[in-house]
mmCIF file of C-alpha atoms in Angstrom:
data_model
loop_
_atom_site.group_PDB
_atom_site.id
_atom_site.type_symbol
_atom_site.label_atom_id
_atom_site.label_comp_id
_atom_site.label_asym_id
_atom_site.label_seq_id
_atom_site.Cartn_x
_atom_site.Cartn_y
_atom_site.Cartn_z
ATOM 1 C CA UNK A 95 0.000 0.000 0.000
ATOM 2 C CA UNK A 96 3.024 2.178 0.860
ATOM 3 C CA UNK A 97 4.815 2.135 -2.563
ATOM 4 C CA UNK A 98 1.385 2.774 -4.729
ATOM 5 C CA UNK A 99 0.630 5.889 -2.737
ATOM 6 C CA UNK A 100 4.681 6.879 -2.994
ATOM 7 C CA UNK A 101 4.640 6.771 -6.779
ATOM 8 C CA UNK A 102 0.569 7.805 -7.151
ATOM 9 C CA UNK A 103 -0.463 12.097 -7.841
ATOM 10 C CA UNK A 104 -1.753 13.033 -4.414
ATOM 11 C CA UNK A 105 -5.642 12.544 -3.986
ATOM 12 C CA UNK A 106 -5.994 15.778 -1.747
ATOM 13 C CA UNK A 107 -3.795 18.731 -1.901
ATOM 14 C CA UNK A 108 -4.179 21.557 0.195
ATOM 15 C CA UNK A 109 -1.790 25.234 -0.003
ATOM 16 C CA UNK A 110 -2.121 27.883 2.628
ATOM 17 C CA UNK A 111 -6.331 26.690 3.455
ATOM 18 C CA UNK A 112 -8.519 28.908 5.266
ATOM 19 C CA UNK A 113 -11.371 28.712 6.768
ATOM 20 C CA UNK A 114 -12.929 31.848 8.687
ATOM 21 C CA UNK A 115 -16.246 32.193 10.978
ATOM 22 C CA UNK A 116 -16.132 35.945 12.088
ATOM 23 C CA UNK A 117 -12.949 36.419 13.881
ATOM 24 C CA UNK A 118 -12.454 33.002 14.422
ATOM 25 C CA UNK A 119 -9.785 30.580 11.803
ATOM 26 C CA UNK A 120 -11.006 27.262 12.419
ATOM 27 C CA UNK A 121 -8.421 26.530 10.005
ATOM 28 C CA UNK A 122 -5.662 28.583 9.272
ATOM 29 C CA UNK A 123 -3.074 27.854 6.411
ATOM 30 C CA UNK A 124 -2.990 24.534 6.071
ATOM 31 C CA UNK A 125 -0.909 22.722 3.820
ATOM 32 C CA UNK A 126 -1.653 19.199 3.456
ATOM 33 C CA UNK A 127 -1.091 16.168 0.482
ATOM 34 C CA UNK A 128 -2.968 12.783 1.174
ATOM 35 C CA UNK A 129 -1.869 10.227 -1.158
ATOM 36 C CA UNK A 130 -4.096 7.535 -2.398
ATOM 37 C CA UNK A 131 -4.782 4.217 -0.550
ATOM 38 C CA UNK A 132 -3.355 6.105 2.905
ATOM 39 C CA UNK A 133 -5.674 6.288 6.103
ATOM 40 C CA UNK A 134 -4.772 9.507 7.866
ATOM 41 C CA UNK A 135 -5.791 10.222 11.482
ATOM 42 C CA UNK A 136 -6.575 13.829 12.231
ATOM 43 C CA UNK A 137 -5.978 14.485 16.188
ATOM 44 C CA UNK A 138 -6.303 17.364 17.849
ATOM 45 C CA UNK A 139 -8.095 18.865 20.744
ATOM 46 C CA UNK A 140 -12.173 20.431 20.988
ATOM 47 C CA UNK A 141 -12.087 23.070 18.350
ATOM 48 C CA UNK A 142 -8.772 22.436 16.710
ATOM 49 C CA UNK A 143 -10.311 22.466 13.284
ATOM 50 C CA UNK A 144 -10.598 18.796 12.410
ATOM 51 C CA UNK A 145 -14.029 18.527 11.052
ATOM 52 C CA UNK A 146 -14.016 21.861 9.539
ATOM 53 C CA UNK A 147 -11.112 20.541 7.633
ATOM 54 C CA UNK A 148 -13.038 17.299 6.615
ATOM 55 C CA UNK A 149 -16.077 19.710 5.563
ATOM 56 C CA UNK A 150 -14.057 21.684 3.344
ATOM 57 C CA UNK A 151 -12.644 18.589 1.438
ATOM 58 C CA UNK A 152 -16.612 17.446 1.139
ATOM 59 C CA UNK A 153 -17.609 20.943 0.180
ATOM 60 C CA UNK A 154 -20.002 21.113 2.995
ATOM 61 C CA UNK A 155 -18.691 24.686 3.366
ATOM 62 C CA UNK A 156 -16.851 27.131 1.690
ATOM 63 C CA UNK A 157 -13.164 27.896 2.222
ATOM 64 C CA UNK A 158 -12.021 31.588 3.038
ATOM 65 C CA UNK A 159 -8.893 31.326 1.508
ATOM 66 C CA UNK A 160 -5.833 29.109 -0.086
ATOM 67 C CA UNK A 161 -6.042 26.279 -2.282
ATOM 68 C CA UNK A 162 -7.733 22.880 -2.065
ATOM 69 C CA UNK A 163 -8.126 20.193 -4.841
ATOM 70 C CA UNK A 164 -9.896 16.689 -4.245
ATOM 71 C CA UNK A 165 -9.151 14.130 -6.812
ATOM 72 C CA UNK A 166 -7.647 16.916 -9.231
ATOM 73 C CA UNK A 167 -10.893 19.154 -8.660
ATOM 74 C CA UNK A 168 -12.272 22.092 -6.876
ATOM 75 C CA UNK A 169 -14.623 22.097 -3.967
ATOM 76 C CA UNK A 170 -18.047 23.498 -4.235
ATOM 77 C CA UNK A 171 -17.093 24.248 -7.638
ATOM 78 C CA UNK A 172 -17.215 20.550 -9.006
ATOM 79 C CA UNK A 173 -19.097 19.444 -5.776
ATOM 80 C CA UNK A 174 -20.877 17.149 -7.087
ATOM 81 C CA UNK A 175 -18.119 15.565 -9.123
ATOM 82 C CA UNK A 176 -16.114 15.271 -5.801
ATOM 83 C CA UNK A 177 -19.317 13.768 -3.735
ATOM 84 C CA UNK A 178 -19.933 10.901 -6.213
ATOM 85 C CA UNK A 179 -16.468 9.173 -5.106
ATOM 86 C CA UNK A 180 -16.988 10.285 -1.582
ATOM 87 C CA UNK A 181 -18.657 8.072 0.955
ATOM 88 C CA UNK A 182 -18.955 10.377 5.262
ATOM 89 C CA UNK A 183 -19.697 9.343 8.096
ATOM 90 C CA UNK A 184 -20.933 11.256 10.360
ATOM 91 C CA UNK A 185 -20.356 11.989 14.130
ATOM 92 C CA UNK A 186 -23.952 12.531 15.226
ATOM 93 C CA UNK A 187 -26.520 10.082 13.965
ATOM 94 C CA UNK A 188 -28.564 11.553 11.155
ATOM 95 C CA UNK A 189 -30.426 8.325 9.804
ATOM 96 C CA UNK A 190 -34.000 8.057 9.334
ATOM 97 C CA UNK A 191 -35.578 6.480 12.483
ATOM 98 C CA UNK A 192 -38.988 5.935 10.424
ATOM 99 C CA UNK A 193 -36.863 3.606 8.581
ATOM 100 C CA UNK A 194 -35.700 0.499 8.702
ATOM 101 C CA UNK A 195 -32.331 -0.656 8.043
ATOM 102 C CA UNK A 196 -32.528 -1.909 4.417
ATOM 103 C CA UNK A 197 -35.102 1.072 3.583
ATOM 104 C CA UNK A 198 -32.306 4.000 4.831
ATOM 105 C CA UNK A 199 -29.548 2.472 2.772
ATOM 106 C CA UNK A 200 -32.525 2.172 -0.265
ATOM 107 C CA UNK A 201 -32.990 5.478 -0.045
ATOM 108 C CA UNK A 202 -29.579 6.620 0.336
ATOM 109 C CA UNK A 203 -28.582 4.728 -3.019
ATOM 110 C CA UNK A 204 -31.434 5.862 -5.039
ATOM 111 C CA UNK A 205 -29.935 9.380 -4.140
ATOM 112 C CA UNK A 206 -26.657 8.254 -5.189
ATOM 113 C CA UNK A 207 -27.823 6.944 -8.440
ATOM 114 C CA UNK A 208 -28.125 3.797 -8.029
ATOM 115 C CA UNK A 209 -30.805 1.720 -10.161
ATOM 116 C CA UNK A 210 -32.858 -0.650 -7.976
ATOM 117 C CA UNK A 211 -31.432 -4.126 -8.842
ATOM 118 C CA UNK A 212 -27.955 -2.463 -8.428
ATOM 119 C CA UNK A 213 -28.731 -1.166 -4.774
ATOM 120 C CA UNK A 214 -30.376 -4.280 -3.522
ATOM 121 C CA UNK A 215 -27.186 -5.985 -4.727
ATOM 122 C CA UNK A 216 -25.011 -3.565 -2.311
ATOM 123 C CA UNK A 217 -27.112 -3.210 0.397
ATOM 124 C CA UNK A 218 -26.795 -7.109 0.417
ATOM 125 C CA UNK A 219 -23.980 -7.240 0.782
ATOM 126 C CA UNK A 220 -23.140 -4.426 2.975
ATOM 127 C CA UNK A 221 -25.244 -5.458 5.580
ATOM 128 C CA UNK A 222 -23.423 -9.067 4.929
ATOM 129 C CA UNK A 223 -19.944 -7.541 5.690
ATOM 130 C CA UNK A 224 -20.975 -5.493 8.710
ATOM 131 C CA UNK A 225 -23.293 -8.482 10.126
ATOM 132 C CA UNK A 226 -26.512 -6.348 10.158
ATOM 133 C CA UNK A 227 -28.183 -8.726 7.918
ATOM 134 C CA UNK A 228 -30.313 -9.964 10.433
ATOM 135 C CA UNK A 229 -31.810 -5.842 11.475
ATOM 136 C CA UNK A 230 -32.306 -5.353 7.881
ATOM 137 C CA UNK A 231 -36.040 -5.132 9.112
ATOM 138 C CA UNK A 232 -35.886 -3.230 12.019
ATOM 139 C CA UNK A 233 -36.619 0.389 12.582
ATOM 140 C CA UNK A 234 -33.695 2.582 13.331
ATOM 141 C CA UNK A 235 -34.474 3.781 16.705
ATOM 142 C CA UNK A 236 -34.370 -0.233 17.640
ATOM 143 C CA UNK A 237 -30.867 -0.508 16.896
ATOM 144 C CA UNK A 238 -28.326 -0.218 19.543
ATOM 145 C CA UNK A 239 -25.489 2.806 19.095
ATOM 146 C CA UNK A 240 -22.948 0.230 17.612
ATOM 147 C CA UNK A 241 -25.602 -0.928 15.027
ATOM 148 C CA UNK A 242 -26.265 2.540 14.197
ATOM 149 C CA UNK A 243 -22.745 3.021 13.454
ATOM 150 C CA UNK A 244 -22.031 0.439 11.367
ATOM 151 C CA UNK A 245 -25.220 1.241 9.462
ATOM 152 C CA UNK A 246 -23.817 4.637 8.582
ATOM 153 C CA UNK A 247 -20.780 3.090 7.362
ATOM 154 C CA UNK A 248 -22.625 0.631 5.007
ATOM 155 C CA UNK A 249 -24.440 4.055 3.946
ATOM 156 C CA UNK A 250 -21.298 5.460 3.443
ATOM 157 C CA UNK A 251 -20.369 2.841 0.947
ATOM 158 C CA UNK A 252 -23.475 2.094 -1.240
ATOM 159 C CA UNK A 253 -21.466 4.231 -3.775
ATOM 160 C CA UNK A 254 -18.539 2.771 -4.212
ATOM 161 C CA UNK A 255 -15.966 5.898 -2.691
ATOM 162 C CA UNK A 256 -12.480 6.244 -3.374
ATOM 163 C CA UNK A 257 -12.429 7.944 0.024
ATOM 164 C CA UNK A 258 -13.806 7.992 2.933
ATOM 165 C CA UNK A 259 -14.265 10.493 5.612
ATOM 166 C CA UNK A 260 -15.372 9.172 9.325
ATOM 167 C CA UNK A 261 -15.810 11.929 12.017
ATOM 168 C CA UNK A 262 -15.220 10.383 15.363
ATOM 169 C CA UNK A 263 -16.409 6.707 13.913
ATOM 170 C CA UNK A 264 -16.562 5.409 17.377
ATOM 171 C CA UNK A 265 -17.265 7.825 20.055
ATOM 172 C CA UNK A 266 -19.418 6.276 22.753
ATOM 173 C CA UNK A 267 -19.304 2.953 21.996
ATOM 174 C CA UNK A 268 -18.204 -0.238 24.193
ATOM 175 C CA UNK A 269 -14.699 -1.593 23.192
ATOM 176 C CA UNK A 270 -16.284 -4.807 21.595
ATOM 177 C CA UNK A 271 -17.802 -2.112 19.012
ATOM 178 C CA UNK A 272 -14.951 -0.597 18.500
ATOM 179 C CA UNK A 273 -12.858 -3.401 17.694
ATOM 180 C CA UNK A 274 -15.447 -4.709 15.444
ATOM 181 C CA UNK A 275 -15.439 -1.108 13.298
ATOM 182 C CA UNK A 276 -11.611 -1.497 13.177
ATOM 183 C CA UNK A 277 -11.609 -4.531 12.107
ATOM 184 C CA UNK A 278 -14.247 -3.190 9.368
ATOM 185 C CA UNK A 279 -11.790 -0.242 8.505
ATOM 186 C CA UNK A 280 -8.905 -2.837 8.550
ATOM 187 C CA UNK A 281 -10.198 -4.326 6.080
ATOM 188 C CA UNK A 282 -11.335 -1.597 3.685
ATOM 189 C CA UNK A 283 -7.810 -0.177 4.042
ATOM 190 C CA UNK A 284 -6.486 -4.260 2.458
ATOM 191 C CA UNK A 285 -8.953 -3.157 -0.276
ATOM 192 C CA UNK A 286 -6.691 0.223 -1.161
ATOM 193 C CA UNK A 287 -9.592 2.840 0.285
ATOM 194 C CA UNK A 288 -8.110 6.428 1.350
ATOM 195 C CA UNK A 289 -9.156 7.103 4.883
ATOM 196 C CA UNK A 290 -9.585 10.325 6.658
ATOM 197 C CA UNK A 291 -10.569 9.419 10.232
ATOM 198 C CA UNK A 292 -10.889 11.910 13.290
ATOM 199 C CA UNK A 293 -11.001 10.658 16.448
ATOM 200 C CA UNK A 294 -10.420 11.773 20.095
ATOM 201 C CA UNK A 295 -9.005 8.082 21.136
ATOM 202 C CA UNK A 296 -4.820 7.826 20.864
ATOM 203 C CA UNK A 297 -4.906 3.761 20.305
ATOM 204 C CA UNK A 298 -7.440 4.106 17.572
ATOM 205 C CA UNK A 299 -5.449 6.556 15.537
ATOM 206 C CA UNK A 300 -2.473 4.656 16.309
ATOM 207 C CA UNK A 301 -3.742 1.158 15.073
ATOM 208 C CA UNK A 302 -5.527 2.345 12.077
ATOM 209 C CA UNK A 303 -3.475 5.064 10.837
ATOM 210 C CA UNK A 304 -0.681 5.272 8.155
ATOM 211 C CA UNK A 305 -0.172 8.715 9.561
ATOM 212 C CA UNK A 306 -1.760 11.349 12.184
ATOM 213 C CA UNK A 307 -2.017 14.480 11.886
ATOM 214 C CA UNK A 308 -2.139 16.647 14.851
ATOM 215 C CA UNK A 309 -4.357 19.924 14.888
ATOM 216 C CA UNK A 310 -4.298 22.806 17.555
ATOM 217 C CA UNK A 311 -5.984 26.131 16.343
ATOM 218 C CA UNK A 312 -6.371 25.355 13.207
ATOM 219 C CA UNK A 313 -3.160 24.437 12.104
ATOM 220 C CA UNK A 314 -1.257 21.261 11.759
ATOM 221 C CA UNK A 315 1.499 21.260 14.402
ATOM 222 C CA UNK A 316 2.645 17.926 14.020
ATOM 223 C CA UNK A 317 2.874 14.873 11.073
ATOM 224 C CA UNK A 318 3.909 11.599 10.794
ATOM 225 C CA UNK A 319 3.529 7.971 11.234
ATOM 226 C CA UNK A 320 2.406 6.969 14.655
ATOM 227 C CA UNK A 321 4.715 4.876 15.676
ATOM 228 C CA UNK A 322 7.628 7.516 14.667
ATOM 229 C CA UNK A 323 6.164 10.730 15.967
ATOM 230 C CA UNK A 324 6.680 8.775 19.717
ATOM 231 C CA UNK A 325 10.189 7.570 19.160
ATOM 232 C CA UNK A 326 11.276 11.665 17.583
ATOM 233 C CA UNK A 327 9.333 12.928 20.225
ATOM 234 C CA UNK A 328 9.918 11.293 23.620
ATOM 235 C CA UNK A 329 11.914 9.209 26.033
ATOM 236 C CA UNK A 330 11.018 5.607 25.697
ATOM 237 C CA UNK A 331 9.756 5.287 29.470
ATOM 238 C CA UNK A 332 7.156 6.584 31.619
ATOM 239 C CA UNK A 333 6.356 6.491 34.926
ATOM 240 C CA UNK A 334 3.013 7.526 35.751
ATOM 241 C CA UNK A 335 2.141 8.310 39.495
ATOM 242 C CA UNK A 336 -0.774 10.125 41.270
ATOM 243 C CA UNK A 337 -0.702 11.321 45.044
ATOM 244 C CA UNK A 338 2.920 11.787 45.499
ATOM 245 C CA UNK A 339 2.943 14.754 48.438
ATOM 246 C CA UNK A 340 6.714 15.645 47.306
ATOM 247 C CA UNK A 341 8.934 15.263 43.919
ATOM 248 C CA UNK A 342 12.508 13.981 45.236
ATOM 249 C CA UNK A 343 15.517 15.483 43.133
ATOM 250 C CA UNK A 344 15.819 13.356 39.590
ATOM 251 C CA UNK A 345 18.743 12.304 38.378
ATOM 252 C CA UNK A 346 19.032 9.521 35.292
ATOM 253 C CA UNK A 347 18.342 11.485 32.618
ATOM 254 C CA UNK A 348 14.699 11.806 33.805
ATOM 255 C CA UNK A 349 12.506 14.586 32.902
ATOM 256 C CA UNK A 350 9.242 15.350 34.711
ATOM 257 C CA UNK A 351 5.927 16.950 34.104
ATOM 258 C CA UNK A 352 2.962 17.511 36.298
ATOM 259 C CA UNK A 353 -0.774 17.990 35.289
ATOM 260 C CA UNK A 354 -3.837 17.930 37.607
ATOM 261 C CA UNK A 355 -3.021 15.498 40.229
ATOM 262 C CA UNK A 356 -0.742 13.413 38.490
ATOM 263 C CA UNK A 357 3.045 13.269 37.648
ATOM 264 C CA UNK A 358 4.600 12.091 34.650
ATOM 265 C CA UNK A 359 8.563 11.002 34.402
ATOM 266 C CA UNK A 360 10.124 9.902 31.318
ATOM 267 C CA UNK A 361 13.563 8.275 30.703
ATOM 268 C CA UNK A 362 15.691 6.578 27.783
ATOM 269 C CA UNK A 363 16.174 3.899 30.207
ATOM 270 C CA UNK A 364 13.473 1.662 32.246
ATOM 271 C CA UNK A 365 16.103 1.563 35.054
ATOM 272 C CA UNK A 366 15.478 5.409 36.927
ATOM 273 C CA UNK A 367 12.363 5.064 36.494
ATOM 274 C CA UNK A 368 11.573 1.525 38.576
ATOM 275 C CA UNK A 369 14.060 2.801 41.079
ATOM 276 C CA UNK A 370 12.715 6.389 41.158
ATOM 277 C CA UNK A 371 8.698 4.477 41.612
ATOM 278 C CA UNK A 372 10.406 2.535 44.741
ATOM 279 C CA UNK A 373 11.301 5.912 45.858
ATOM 280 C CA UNK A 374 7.964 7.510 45.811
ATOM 281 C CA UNK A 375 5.037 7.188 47.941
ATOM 282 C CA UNK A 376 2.629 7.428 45.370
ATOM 283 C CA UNK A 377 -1.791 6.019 45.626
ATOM 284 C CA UNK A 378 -1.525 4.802 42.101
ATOM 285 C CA UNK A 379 2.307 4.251 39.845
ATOM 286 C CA UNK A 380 2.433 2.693 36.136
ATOM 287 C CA UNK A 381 5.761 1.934 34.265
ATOM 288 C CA UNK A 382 4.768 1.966 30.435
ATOM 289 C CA UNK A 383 5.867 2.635 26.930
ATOM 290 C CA UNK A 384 5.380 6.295 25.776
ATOM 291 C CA UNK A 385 2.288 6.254 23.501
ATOM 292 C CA UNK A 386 1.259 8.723 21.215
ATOM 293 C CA UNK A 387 -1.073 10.018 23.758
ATOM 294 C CA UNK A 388 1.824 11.570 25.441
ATOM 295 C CA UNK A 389 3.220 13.374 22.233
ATOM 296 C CA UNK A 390 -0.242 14.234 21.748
ATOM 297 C CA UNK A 391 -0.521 15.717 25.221
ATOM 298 C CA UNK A 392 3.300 16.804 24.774
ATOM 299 C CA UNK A 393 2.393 19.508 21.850
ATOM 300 C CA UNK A 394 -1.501 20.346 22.882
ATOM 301 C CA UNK A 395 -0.868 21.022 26.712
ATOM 302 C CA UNK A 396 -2.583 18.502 29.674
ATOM 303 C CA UNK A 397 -4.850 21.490 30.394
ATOM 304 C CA UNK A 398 -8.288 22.157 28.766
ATOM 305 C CA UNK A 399 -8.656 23.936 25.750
ATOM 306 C CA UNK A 400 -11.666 25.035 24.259
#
């Protein structure tokens, strides 16, 4: 998958994009190329621009100012060129709960262009795929939240896409669910589909994507694999504490950071770190791998911002 998107024209390109509510840039001056058959995570924290981004490349809005192309064309200009080989997901729910199952995807393919025999074929197998065959007959508002969400992912691909764009796929839902979409996404990805996927959980940007994008203010502040953003980023080691009255002078090579209650200390080596944790009096102490929820946390700040 790696080499075809190396040698392929890049399916979205994006030079200096703005988008502008009032005073506010939701997205300010992005530059961005996302190559074919590449799932990219977009990360960032409440308000960092991440689905105003993915509406732009939909043309569900306008853009203020810069450049953005989407398979070679223009947003809003060609929207409905763009649209046919796009397949969204939204966050919130917006299916038809005087509908069944099979009757929302009907509809939904009819729209798309779809000639009966054609959509019945899809929706087949769709709901096959996704095991939903057996609520193909029930109303919507009789589906649980994980049902929902893999309906509006079959939805999303009655028309065949080249991409797909899922905002927050899986927000809400019990880990079973959410192993079960990834596994759906998984396998799309085998198939060569371009993913754009935003997401507020660490672990599913890290085991989906190719390559995250982090977001804070409307810009992109950080890119790269997952995998390599922790490794440029941070010490291999942290220890995690809560409840520890004092911090006793580090030595090792360890660097420290505090947020809220807790205390974070990270180190090349595993070594400080278990003998610093036998040194503290800490109510709660774990001795992990970085993750890419601490470079995430490392470039967006542990407080809140919104």
């Amino acid at each position: 998958m790696e080499d075809s998107a190396t040698h392929s024209a890049p399916l979205i390109i994006a030079r200096g994009l703005t988008k502008q509510f009032g005073e506010l840039k939701a997205v300010d001056g992005v530059d961005l190329d996302i190559a074919p058959n590449e799932c990219v995570g977009f990360l960032g924290p409440n308000g960092a621009g991440k689905t105003t981004l993915m509406r732009l490349v939909f043309s569900a809005i306008a853009k203020t100012a810069g450049e953005l192309t989407v398979f070679g064309l223009t947003p809003m200009e060609q929207r409905k060129q763009i649209n046919a080989h796009i397949g969204v997901v939204f966050q919130d729910n917006n299916l038809d709960e005087e509908l069944n199952a099979a009757e929302c995807l009907l509809v939904h393919a009819l729209y798309c262009g779809l000639d009966h025999r054609t959509a019945r074929r899809r929706i087949a197998a769709l709901l096959d795929w996704l095991s939903l065959t057996a609520k193909a007959d029930s109303r919507i508002r009789a589906l649980s939240g994980g049902m929902v969400r893999r309906l509006m992912i079959a939805r999303a691909l009655l028309n065949s896409p080249k991409l797909l764009i899922l905002d927050e796929p899986t927000t809400g839902l019990d880990p079973q669910v959410r192993h079960a979409i990834w596994a759906a996404l998984r396998d799309l990805k085998r198939q060569g589909m371009t993913i754009l996927l935003t997401t507020h959980y660490m672990d599913e940007a890290q085991q989906l994507s190719d390559r995250v994008l982090i977001m804070d203010r409307g810009r992109i502040i950080l890119s790269g694999p997952p995998n390599d953003l922790v490794e440029a980023h941070l010490e291999r080691y942290v220890l995690q504490v809560s409840g520890v009255p004092t911090v006793p002078p580090l030595d090792g090579g360890i660097r420290h950071e505090h947020a809220g209650d807790a205390d974070y200390f990270y180190a090349a080596a595993e070594q400080p770190l278990q003998a610093l944790h036998e040194r503290l009096a800490a109510k709660y102490a774990i001795l992990r791998h970085a993750n890419l929820e601490d470079v995430f946390l490392k470039f967006t700040g542990r407080g809140f911002n919104e």
